[in-house]
JSON list of C-alpha atoms in Angstrom, two decimals:
[
{"chain": "A", "resi": 173, "resn": "UNK", "atom": "CA", "xyz": [99.22, -23.64, 27.23]},
{"chain": "A", "resi": 174, "resn": "UNK", "atom": "CA", "xyz": [99.84, -20.82, 25.42]},
{"chain": "A", "resi": 175, "resn": "UNK", "atom": "CA", "xyz": [98.28, -18.25, 23.95]},
{"chain": "A", "resi": 176, "resn": "UNK", "atom": "CA", "xyz": [94.20, -18.45, 23.26]},
{"chain": "A", "resi": 177, "resn": "UNK", "atom": "CA", "xyz": [92.83, -21.69, 23.41]},
{"chain": "A", "resi": 178, "resn": "UNK", "atom": "CA", "xyz": [88.74, -23.02, 23.01]},
{"chain": "A", "resi": 179, "resn": "UNK", "atom": "CA", "xyz": [87.03, -26.15, 23.75]},
{"chain": "A", "resi": 180, "resn": "UNK", "atom": "CA", "xyz": [85.76, -27.90, 22.04]},
{"chain": "A", "resi": 181, "resn": "UNK", "atom": "CA", "xyz": [87.14, -27.97, 18.37]},
{"chain": "A", "resi": 182, "resn": "UNK", "atom": "CA", "xyz": [83.84, -28.81, 17.40]},
{"chain": "A", "resi": 183, "resn": "UNK", "atom": "CA", "xyz": [80.21, -29.01, 18.56]},
{"chain": "A", "resi": 184, "resn": "UNK", "atom": "CA", "xyz": [77.29, -30.50, 16.79]},
{"chain": "A", "resi": 185, "resn": "UNK", "atom": "CA", "xyz": [73.86, -30.29, 18.98]},
{"chain": "A", "resi": 186, "resn": "UNK", "atom": "CA", "xyz": [69.98, -29.62, 18.44]},
{"chain": "A", "resi": 187, "resn": "UNK", "atom": "CA", "xyz": [67.73, -27.27, 18.24]},
{"chain": "A", "resi": 188, "resn": "UNK", "atom": "CA", "xyz": [66.64, -28.01, 22.87]},
{"chain": "A", "resi": 189, "resn": "UNK", "atom": "CA", "xyz": [70.37, -28.62, 23.77]},
{"chain": "A", "resi": 190, "resn": "UNK", "atom": "CA", "xyz": [72.29, -26.56, 26.25]},
{"chain": "A", "resi": 191, "resn": "UNK", "atom": "CA", "xyz": [75.77, -26.25, 26.12]},
{"chain": "A", "resi": 192, "resn": "UNK", "atom": "CA", "xyz": [78.32, -23.49, 26.19]},
{"chain": "A", "resi": 193, "resn": "UNK", "atom": "CA", "xyz": [81.93, -22.91, 24.69]},
{"chain": "A", "resi": 194, "resn": "UNK", "atom": "CA", "xyz": [84.61, -22.43, 26.68]},
{"chain": "A", "resi": 195, "resn": "UNK", "atom": "CA", "xyz": [88.17, -19.32, 26.16]},
{"chain": "A", "resi": 196, "resn": "UNK", "atom": "CA", "xyz": [90.95, -19.24, 27.87]},
{"chain": "A", "resi": 197, "resn": "UNK", "atom": "CA", "xyz": [93.84, -17.16, 27.81]},
{"chain": "A", "resi": 198, "resn": "UNK", "atom": "CA", "xyz": [97.23, -17.43, 28.74]},
{"chain": "A", "resi": 199, "resn": "UNK", "atom": "CA", "xyz": [99.03, -13.61, 28.33]},
{"chain": "A", "resi": 200, "resn": "UNK", "atom": "CA", "xyz": [97.62, -11.48, 31.17]},
{"chain": "A", "resi": 201, "resn": "UNK", "atom": "CA", "xyz": [95.11, -9.94, 28.79]},
{"chain": "A", "resi": 202, "resn": "UNK", "atom": "CA", "xyz": [92.44, -8.22, 30.52]},
{"chain": "A", "resi": 203, "resn": "UNK", "atom": "CA", "xyz": [90.04, -8.43, 27.69]},
{"chain": "A", "resi": 204, "resn": "UNK", "atom": "CA", "xyz": [88.17, -10.86, 25.79]},
{"chain": "A", "resi": 205, "resn": "UNK", "atom": "CA", "xyz": [85.91, -10.82, 23.03]},
{"chain": "A", "resi": 206, "resn": "UNK", "atom": "CA", "xyz": [83.74, -13.31, 20.93]},
{"chain": "A", "resi": 207, "resn": "UNK", "atom": "CA", "xyz": [82.82, -13.25, 17.56]},
{"chain": "A", "resi": 208, "resn": "UNK", "atom": "CA", "xyz": [80.96, -15.05, 14.88]},
{"chain": "A", "resi": 209, "resn": "UNK", "atom": "CA", "xyz": [82.06, -16.49, 11.66]},
{"chain": "A", "resi": 210, "resn": "UNK", "atom": "CA", "xyz": [79.46, -17.77, 9.38]},
{"chain": "A", "resi": 211, "resn": "UNK", "atom": "CA", "xyz": [79.39, -19.03, 5.81]},
{"chain": "A", "resi": 212, "resn": "UNK", "atom": "CA", "xyz": [80.35, -16.97, 2.96]},
{"chain": "A", "resi": 213, "resn": "UNK", "atom": "CA", "xyz": [79.44, -14.22, 6.44]},
{"chain": "A", "resi": 214, "resn": "UNK", "atom": "CA", "xyz": [82.96, -11.62, 7.71]},
{"chain": "A", "resi": 215, "resn": "UNK", "atom": "CA", "xyz": [83.70, -11.90, 10.43]},
{"chain": "A", "resi": 216, "resn": "UNK", "atom": "CA", "xyz": [81.03, -10.41, 13.16]},
{"chain": "A", "resi": 217, "resn": "UNK", "atom": "CA", "xyz": [82.29, -8.87, 16.05]},
{"chain": "A", "resi": 218, "resn": "UNK", "atom": "CA", "xyz": [79.76, -10.56, 19.33]},
{"chain": "A", "resi": 219, "resn": "UNK", "atom": "CA", "xyz": [80.78, -9.18, 22.09]},
{"chain": "A", "resi": 220, "resn": "UNK", "atom": "CA", "xyz": [84.60, -7.62, 24.78]},
{"chain": "A", "resi": 221, "resn": "UNK", "atom": "CA", "xyz": [84.33, -8.13, 28.06]},
{"chain": "A", "resi": 222, "resn": "UNK", "atom": "CA", "xyz": [86.57, -5.81, 29.45]},
{"chain": "A", "resi": 223, "resn": "UNK", "atom": "CA", "xyz": [88.44, -6.70, 33.19]},
{"chain": "A", "resi": 224, "resn": "UNK", "atom": "CA", "xyz": [85.65, -8.65, 33.12]},
{"chain": "A", "resi": 225, "resn": "UNK", "atom": "CA", "xyz": [83.42, -6.45, 32.90]},
{"chain": "A", "resi": 226, "resn": "UNK", "atom": "CA", "xyz": [80.62, -6.54, 29.42]},
{"chain": "A", "resi": 227, "resn": "UNK", "atom": "CA", "xyz": [81.55, -3.04, 27.89]},
{"chain": "A", "resi": 228, "resn": "UNK", "atom": "CA", "xyz": [79.95, -3.99, 24.11]},
{"chain": "A", "resi": 229, "resn": "UNK", "atom": "CA", "xyz": [77.34, -5.90, 22.76]},
{"chain": "A", "resi": 230, "resn": "UNK", "atom": "CA", "xyz": [76.48, -6.08, 19.23]},
{"chain": "A", "resi": 231, "resn": "UNK", "atom": "CA", "xyz": [73.20, -6.61, 19.40]},
{"chain": "A", "resi": 232, "resn": "UNK", "atom": "CA", "xyz": [73.70, -10.85, 20.00]},
{"chain": "A", "resi": 233, "resn": "UNK", "atom": "CA", "xyz": [70.46, -12.76, 20.26]},
{"chain": "A", "resi": 234, "resn": "UNK", "atom": "CA", "xyz": [69.50, -13.61, 24.25]},
{"chain": "A", "resi": 235, "resn": "UNK", "atom": "CA", "xyz": [69.82, -17.64, 22.90]},
{"chain": "A", "resi": 236, "resn": "UNK", "atom": "CA", "xyz": [73.98, -16.57, 23.28]},
{"chain": "A", "resi": 237, "resn": "UNK", "atom": "CA", "xyz": [74.63, -15.37, 26.80]},
{"chain": "A", "resi": 238, "resn": "UNK", "atom": "CA", "xyz": [78.46, -14.22, 27.46]},
{"chain": "A", "resi": 239, "resn": "UNK", "atom": "CA", "xyz": [80.08, -15.18, 30.96]},
{"chain": "A", "resi": 240, "resn": "UNK", "atom": "CA", "xyz": [83.60, -13.47, 31.61]},
{"chain": "A", "resi": 241, "resn": "UNK", "atom": "CA", "xyz": [84.09, -14.59, 35.36]},
{"chain": "A", "resi": 242, "resn": "UNK", "atom": "CA", "xyz": [88.07, -13.27, 35.64]},
{"chain": "A", "resi": 243, "resn": "UNK", "atom": "CA", "xyz": [90.61, -11.57, 32.73]},
{"chain": "A", "resi": 244, "resn": "UNK", "atom": "CA", "xyz": [91.27, -15.26, 31.75]},
{"chain": "A", "resi": 245, "resn": "UNK", "atom": "CA", "xyz": [88.13, -17.13, 31.09]},
{"chain": "A", "resi": 246, "resn": "UNK", "atom": "CA", "xyz": [85.42, -16.21, 28.22]},
{"chain": "A", "resi": 247, "resn": "UNK", "atom": "CA", "xyz": [82.64, -18.90, 28.18]},
{"chain": "A", "resi": 248, "resn": "UNK", "atom": "CA", "xyz": [79.45, -18.66, 25.62]},
{"chain": "A", "resi": 249, "resn": "UNK", "atom": "CA", "xyz": [76.01, -20.36, 26.64]},
{"chain": "A", "resi": 250, "resn": "UNK", "atom": "CA", "xyz": [74.57, -21.09, 23.87]},
{"chain": "A", "resi": 251, "resn": "UNK", "atom": "CA", "xyz": [70.27, -22.90, 24.89]},
{"chain": "A", "resi": 252, "resn": "UNK", "atom": "CA", "xyz": [67.86, -23.32, 21.97]},
{"chain": "A", "resi": 253, "resn": "UNK", "atom": "CA", "xyz": [69.59, -21.88, 18.82]},
{"chain": "A", "resi": 254, "resn": "UNK", "atom": "CA", "xyz": [68.82, -22.54, 15.50]},
{"chain": "A", "resi": 255, "resn": "UNK", "atom": "CA", "xyz": [70.37, -24.25, 12.42]},
{"chain": "A", "resi": 256, "resn": "UNK", "atom": "CA", "xyz": [71.19, -20.34, 11.34]},
{"chain": "A", "resi": 257, "resn": "UNK", "atom": "CA", "xyz": [73.16, -20.05, 14.59]},
{"chain": "A", "resi": 258, "resn": "UNK", "atom": "CA", "xyz": [74.98, -22.63, 12.93]},
{"chain": "A", "resi": 259, "resn": "UNK", "atom": "CA", "xyz": [78.84, -21.14, 12.44]},
{"chain": "A", "resi": 260, "resn": "UNK", "atom": "CA", "xyz": [82.57, -20.93, 13.19]},
{"chain": "A", "resi": 261, "resn": "UNK", "atom": "CA", "xyz": [83.52, -19.62, 16.76]},
{"chain": "A", "resi": 262, "resn": "UNK", "atom": "CA", "xyz": [85.80, -17.53, 17.84]},
{"chain": "A", "resi": 263, "resn": "UNK", "atom": "CA", "xyz": [87.33, -15.93, 20.74]},
{"chain": "A", "resi": 264, "resn": "UNK", "atom": "CA", "xyz": [90.27, -13.51, 20.41]},
{"chain": "A", "resi": 265, "resn": "UNK", "atom": "CA", "xyz": [91.86, -11.28, 23.38]},
{"chain": "A", "resi": 266, "resn": "UNK", "atom": "CA", "xyz": [93.95, -8.18, 23.53]},
{"chain": "A", "resi": 267, "resn": "UNK", "atom": "CA", "xyz": [96.01, -6.02, 26.12]},
{"chain": "A", "resi": 268, "resn": "UNK", "atom": "CA", "xyz": [94.35, -2.71, 27.81]},
{"chain": "A", "resi": 269, "resn": "UNK", "atom": "CA", "xyz": [95.48, 0.63, 25.02]},
{"chain": "A", "resi": 270, "resn": "UNK", "atom": "CA", "xyz": [96.95, -2.30, 23.03]},
{"chain": "A", "resi": 271, "resn": "UNK", "atom": "CA", "xyz": [95.48, -2.67, 19.13]},
{"chain": "A", "resi": 272, "resn": "UNK", "atom": "CA", "xyz": [96.47, -6.64, 18.29]},
{"chain": "A", "resi": 273, "resn": "UNK", "atom": "CA", "xyz": [94.41, -8.97, 19.12]},
{"chain": "A", "resi": 274, "resn": "UNK", "atom": "CA", "xyz": [95.24, -12.72, 19.04]},
{"chain": "A", "resi": 275, "resn": "UNK", "atom": "CA", "xyz": [93.23, -15.15, 18.29]},
{"chain": "A", "resi": 276, "resn": "UNK", "atom": "CA", "xyz": [91.89, -18.23, 19.40]},
{"chain": "A", "resi": 277, "resn": "UNK", "atom": "CA", "xyz": [91.50, -21.45, 17.16]},
{"chain": "A", "resi": 278, "resn": "UNK", "atom": "CA", "xyz": [87.53, -21.58, 16.62]},
{"chain": "A", "resi": 279, "resn": "UNK", "atom": "CA", "xyz": [84.92, -23.94, 17.71]},
{"chain": "A", "resi": 280, "resn": "UNK", "atom": "CA", "xyz": [82.40, -25.00, 14.56]},
{"chain": "A", "resi": 281, "resn": "UNK", "atom": "CA", "xyz": [79.70, -25.05, 15.96]},
{"chain": "A", "resi": 282, "resn": "UNK", "atom": "CA", "xyz": [76.54, -27.42, 13.99]},
{"chain": "A", "resi": 283, "resn": "UNK", "atom": "CA", "xyz": [72.79, -26.76, 14.85]},
{"chain": "A", "resi": 284, "resn": "UNK", "atom": "CA", "xyz": [70.65, -29.61, 13.63]},
{"chain": "B", "resi": 195, "resn": "UNK", "atom": "CA", "xyz": [77.77, -2.30, 0.96]},
{"chain": "B", "resi": 196, "resn": "UNK", "atom": "CA", "xyz": [80.44, -3.84, 3.44]},
{"chain": "B", "resi": 197, "resn": "UNK", "atom": "CA", "xyz": [82.20, -1.25, 5.74]},
{"chain": "B", "resi": 198, "resn": "UNK", "atom": "CA", "xyz": [85.39, -2.89, 4.61]},
{"chain": "B", "resi": 199, "resn": "UNK", "atom": "CA", "xyz": [85.58, -4.69, 0.79]},
{"chain": "B", "resi": 200, "resn": "UNK", "atom": "CA", "xyz": [88.32, -6.82, -0.11]},
{"chain": "B", "resi": 201, "resn": "UNK", "atom": "CA", "xyz": [88.77, -7.61, -3.82]},
{"chain": "B", "resi": 202, "resn": "UNK", "atom": "CA", "xyz": [89.40, -10.13, -5.26]},
{"chain": "B", "resi": 203, "resn": "UNK", "atom": "CA", "xyz": [87.26, -12.67, -3.24]},
{"chain": "B", "resi": 204, "resn": "UNK", "atom": "CA", "xyz": [89.23, -15.46, -5.42]},
{"chain": "B", "resi": 205, "resn": "UNK", "atom": "CA", "xyz": [93.00, -15.49, -6.14]},
{"chain": "B", "resi": 206, "resn": "UNK", "atom": "CA", "xyz": [94.50, -18.16, -7.94]},
{"chain": "B", "resi": 207, "resn": "UNK", "atom": "CA", "xyz": [98.60, -18.32, -8.68]},
{"chain": "B", "resi": 208, "resn": "UNK", "atom": "CA", "xyz": [101.00, -20.02, -9.92]},
{"chain": "B", "resi": 209, "resn": "UNK", "atom": "CA", "xyz": [104.56, -20.26, -7.87]},
{"chain": "B", "resi": 210, "resn": "UNK", "atom": "CA", "xyz": [106.48, -17.99, -7.40]},
{"chain": "B", "resi": 211, "resn": "UNK", "atom": "CA", "xyz": [104.19, -15.37, -8.42]},
{"chain": "B", "resi": 212, "resn": "UNK", "atom": "CA", "xyz": [103.76, -11.83, -6.97]},
{"chain": "B", "resi": 213, "resn": "UNK", "atom": "CA", "xyz": [100.00, -11.54, -5.87]},
{"chain": "B", "resi": 214, "resn": "UNK", "atom": "CA", "xyz": [98.37, -8.49, -4.62]},
{"chain": "B", "resi": 215, "resn": "UNK", "atom": "CA", "xyz": [94.69, -8.24, -1.79]},
{"chain": "B", "resi": 216, "resn": "UNK", "atom": "CA", "xyz": [93.19, -4.86, -1.90]},
{"chain": "B", "resi": 217, "resn": "UNK", "atom": "CA", "xyz": [90.50, -3.35, 0.87]},
{"chain": "B", "resi": 218, "resn": "UNK", "atom": "CA", "xyz": [89.34, -0.22, 1.02]},
{"chain": "B", "resi": 219, "resn": "UNK", "atom": "CA", "xyz": [87.23, 0.84, 4.29]},
{"chain": "B", "resi": 220, "resn": "UNK", "atom": "CA", "xyz": [84.17, 3.81, 4.20]},
{"chain": "B", "resi": 221, "resn": "UNK", "atom": "CA", "xyz": [84.18, 4.48, 8.11]},
{"chain": "B", "resi": 222, "resn": "UNK", "atom": "CA", "xyz": [87.15, 6.47, 10.35]},
{"chain": "B", "resi": 223, "resn": "UNK", "atom": "CA", "xyz": [89.63, 3.90, 11.27]},
{"chain": "B", "resi": 224, "resn": "UNK", "atom": "CA", "xyz": [92.16, 4.33, 14.23]},
{"chain": "B", "resi": 225, "resn": "UNK", "atom": "CA", "xyz": [94.55, 1.34, 12.87]},
{"chain": "B", "resi": 226, "resn": "UNK", "atom": "CA", "xyz": [93.88, -2.04, 9.68]},
{"chain": "B", "resi": 227, "resn": "UNK", "atom": "CA", "xyz": [95.10, -5.43, 10.39]},
{"chain": "B", "resi": 228, "resn": "UNK", "atom": "CA", "xyz": [95.54, -7.39, 8.25]},
{"chain": "B", "resi": 229, "resn": "UNK", "atom": "CA", "xyz": [95.30, -10.94, 9.30]},
{"chain": "B", "resi": 230, "resn": "UNK", "atom": "CA", "xyz": [95.99, -14.94, 7.46]},
{"chain": "B", "resi": 231, "resn": "UNK", "atom": "CA", "xyz": [93.11, -17.78, 7.89]},
{"chain": "B", "resi": 232, "resn": "UNK", "atom": "CA", "xyz": [93.62, -21.25, 7.33]},
{"chain": "B", "resi": 233, "resn": "UNK", "atom": "CA", "xyz": [91.74, -24.24, 6.82]},
{"chain": "B", "resi": 234, "resn": "UNK", "atom": "CA", "xyz": [90.35, -25.09, 10.25]},
{"chain": "B", "resi": 235, "resn": "UNK", "atom": "CA", "xyz": [89.21, -21.53, 11.32]},
{"chain": "B", "resi": 236, "resn": "UNK", "atom": "CA", "xyz": [92.60, -20.55, 12.94]},
{"chain": "B", "resi": 237, "resn": "UNK", "atom": "CA", "xyz": [93.56, -16.74, 12.67]},
{"chain": "B", "resi": 238, "resn": "UNK", "atom": "CA", "xyz": [96.84, -15.14, 12.52]},
{"chain": "B", "resi": 239, "resn": "UNK", "atom": "CA", "xyz": [97.18, -10.75, 12.45]},
{"chain": "B", "resi": 240, "resn": "UNK", "atom": "CA", "xyz": [100.02, -10.58, 9.84]},
{"chain": "B", "resi": 241, "resn": "UNK", "atom": "CA", "xyz": [100.38, -7.17, 10.03]},
{"chain": "B", "resi": 242, "resn": "UNK", "atom": "CA", "xyz": [98.60, -3.47, 11.44]},
{"chain": "B", "resi": 243, "resn": "UNK", "atom": "CA", "xyz": [99.37, -1.09, 10.62]},
{"chain": "B", "resi": 244, "resn": "UNK", "atom": "CA", "xyz": [98.06, 2.40, 10.56]},
{"chain": "B", "resi": 245, "resn": "UNK", "atom": "CA", "xyz": [99.83, 4.23, 8.06]},
{"chain": "B", "resi": 246, "resn": "UNK", "atom": "CA", "xyz": [102.75, 4.19, 5.19]},
{"chain": "B", "resi": 247, "resn": "UNK", "atom": "CA", "xyz": [104.13, 0.18, 5.29]},
{"chain": "B", "resi": 248, "resn": "UNK", "atom": "CA", "xyz": [105.65, -2.53, 6.78]},
{"chain": "B", "resi": 249, "resn": "UNK", "atom": "CA", "xyz": [107.35, -5.73, 5.46]},
{"chain": "B", "resi": 250, "resn": "UNK", "atom": "CA", "xyz": [108.59, -9.25, 6.99]},
{"chain": "B", "resi": 251, "resn": "UNK", "atom": "CA", "xyz": [109.25, -11.62, 4.95]},
{"chain": "B", "resi": 252, "resn": "UNK", "atom": "CA", "xyz": [107.55, -11.89, 1.59]},
{"chain": "B", "resi": 253, "resn": "UNK", "atom": "CA", "xyz": [104.40, -10.32, 2.96]},
{"chain": "B", "resi": 254, "resn": "UNK", "atom": "CA", "xyz": [104.28, -6.47, 2.37]},
{"chain": "B", "resi": 255, "resn": "UNK", "atom": "CA", "xyz": [101.78, -3.87, 3.94]},
{"chain": "B", "resi": 256, "resn": "UNK", "atom": "CA", "xyz": [100.65, -0.53, 2.68]},
{"chain": "B", "resi": 257, "resn": "UNK", "atom": "CA", "xyz": [98.42, 2.07, 3.32]},
{"chain": "B", "resi": 258, "resn": "UNK", "atom": "CA", "xyz": [97.04, 5.39, 2.29]},
{"chain": "B", "resi": 259, "resn": "UNK", "atom": "CA", "xyz": [94.70, 6.99, 4.84]},
{"chain": "B", "resi": 260, "resn": "UNK", "atom": "CA", "xyz": [93.50, 9.93, 2.44]},
{"chain": "B", "resi": 261, "resn": "UNK", "atom": "CA", "xyz": [92.81, 6.61, -0.39]},
{"chain": "B", "resi": 262, "resn": "UNK", "atom": "CA", "xyz": [90.85, 4.85, 2.34]},
{"chain": "B", "resi": 263, "resn": "UNK", "atom": "CA", "xyz": [93.04, 1.96, 0.97]},
{"chain": "B", "resi": 264, "resn": "UNK", "atom": "CA", "xyz": [95.40, -0.70, 1.64]},
{"chain": "B", "resi": 265, "resn": "UNK", "atom": "CA", "xyz": [97.29, -3.51, 0.55]},
{"chain": "B", "resi": 266, "resn": "UNK", "atom": "CA", "xyz": [98.79, -6.78, 0.81]},
{"chain": "B", "resi": 267, "resn": "UNK", "atom": "CA", "xyz": [101.59, -8.11, -1.34]},
{"chain": "B", "resi": 268, "resn": "UNK", "atom": "CA", "xyz": [103.44, -11.54, -1.23]},
{"chain": "B", "resi": 269, "resn": "UNK", "atom": "CA", "xyz": [106.13, -11.93, -3.72]},
{"chain": "B", "resi": 270, "resn": "UNK", "atom": "CA", "xyz": [107.53, -14.72, -4.80]},
{"chain": "B", "resi": 271, "resn": "UNK", "atom": "CA", "xyz": [104.53, -16.76, -3.77]},
{"chain": "B", "resi": 272, "resn": "UNK", "atom": "CA", "xyz": [104.78, -20.04, -2.94]},
{"chain": "B", "resi": 273, "resn": "UNK", "atom": "CA", "xyz": [101.58, -23.49, -1.99]},
{"chain": "B", "resi": 274, "resn": "UNK", "atom": "CA", "xyz": [101.57, -22.41, 2.14]},
{"chain": "B", "resi": 275, "resn": "UNK", "atom": "CA", "xyz": [100.61, -19.54, 1.53]},
{"chain": "B", "resi": 276, "resn": "UNK", "atom": "CA", "xyz": [97.57, -20.66, 0.42]},
{"chain": "B", "resi": 277, "resn": "UNK", "atom": "CA", "xyz": [94.53, -19.53, 3.06]},
{"chain": "B", "resi": 278, "resn": "UNK", "atom": "CA", "xyz": [91.54, -17.05, 3.60]},
{"chain": "B", "resi": 279, "resn": "UNK", "atom": "CA", "xyz": [93.61, -13.46, 3.74]},
{"chain": "B", "resi": 280, "resn": "UNK", "atom": "CA", "xyz": [91.24, -10.60, 6.12]},
{"chain": "B", "resi": 281, "resn": "UNK", "atom": "CA", "xyz": [91.30, -7.51, 5.96]},
{"chain": "B", "resi": 282, "resn": "UNK", "atom": "CA", "xyz": [89.70, -5.64, 9.47]},
{"chain": "B", "resi": 283, "resn": "UNK", "atom": "CA", "xyz": [89.35, -2.13, 10.50]},
{"chain": "B", "resi": 284, "resn": "UNK", "atom": "CA", "xyz": [90.09, -0.90, 13.76]},
{"chain": "B", "resi": 285, "resn": "UNK", "atom": "CA", "xyz": [86.86, 1.32, 15.04]},
{"chain": "B", "resi": 286, "resn": "UNK", "atom": "CA", "xyz": [87.60, 3.54, 17.86]},
{"chain": "B", "resi": 287, "resn": "UNK", "atom": "CA", "xyz": [90.15, 1.09, 20.54]},
{"chain": "B", "resi": 288, "resn": "UNK", "atom": "CA", "xyz": [88.92, -2.14, 20.42]},
{"chain": "B", "resi": 289, "resn": "UNK", "atom": "CA", "xyz": [86.14, -2.86, 17.58]},
{"chain": "B", "resi": 290, "resn": "UNK", "atom": "CA", "xyz": [87.01, -4.65, 15.18]},
{"chain": "B", "resi": 291, "resn": "UNK", "atom": "CA", "xyz": [84.95, -4.30, 11.75]},
{"chain": "B", "resi": 292, "resn": "UNK", "atom": "CA", "xyz": [85.75, -7.23, 8.81]},
{"chain": "B", "resi": 293, "resn": "UNK", "atom": "CA", "xyz": [85.92, -7.62, 5.06]},
{"chain": "B", "resi": 294, "resn": "UNK", "atom": "CA", "xyz": [84.88, -10.96, 3.13]},
{"chain": "B", "resi": 295, "resn": "UNK", "atom": "CA", "xyz": [88.36, -12.51, 2.71]},
{"chain": "B", "resi": 296, "resn": "UNK", "atom": "CA", "xyz": [89.95, -13.35, -0.19]},
{"chain": "B", "resi": 297, "resn": "UNK", "atom": "CA", "xyz": [91.08, -16.96, -0.82]},
{"chain": "B", "resi": 298, "resn": "UNK", "atom": "CA", "xyz": [93.97, -16.98, -2.66]},
{"chain": "B", "resi": 299, "resn": "UNK", "atom": "CA", "xyz": [95.61, -20.73, -4.37]},
{"chain": "B", "resi": 300, "resn": "UNK", "atom": "CA", "xyz": [98.72, -21.07, -4.64]},
{"chain": "B", "resi": 301, "resn": "UNK", "atom": "CA", "xyz": [99.39, -23.80, -7.52]},
{"chain": "B", "resi": 302, "resn": "UNK", "atom": "CA", "xyz": [103.55, -24.98, -7.76]}
]
């Protein structure tokens, strides 16, 4: 695998389910990001992790819970989501001091 | 009003036409990105620039820091250029703020 991978690519869940999104980067980067892209809206930053530490939480509701066990893996744990949380969730990574970010293919989430 | 505004929101053109997509921003930035998003969602970085002009193949990106404006040009457009083009400004070291995207369709 190369670059940034995300699993699953598609996810349908009910409002009472608990699920997790996974992101893995194979680029040796030390920063990872979660973004949300809702229909008809610009991409929004959700969380930033640097060296496994969360450095940015962009006022994200607590039903989204990120986890970064190491610099290569990033998870987004989901519970009691709402239909308006349906969106494309994109992961990205970068190297400290280098402004370029590399994006994964995204997970398209549908909440019923 | 968004901090990053793109125009047009939708653009349809014939193969071979010269394409221009504009981006204006209202905040201080350390760099500006042009990104390409194909159906299915994957995003590819086309350019990152903080001054002047960059060229890659048929793509050209310019930025005017004083005017807070950037343009992305595509010469000799082709149907495979059909995608959503997104302008994003970098605030500080890591925070990207995105425009709403321009949906480009190139007809053969």
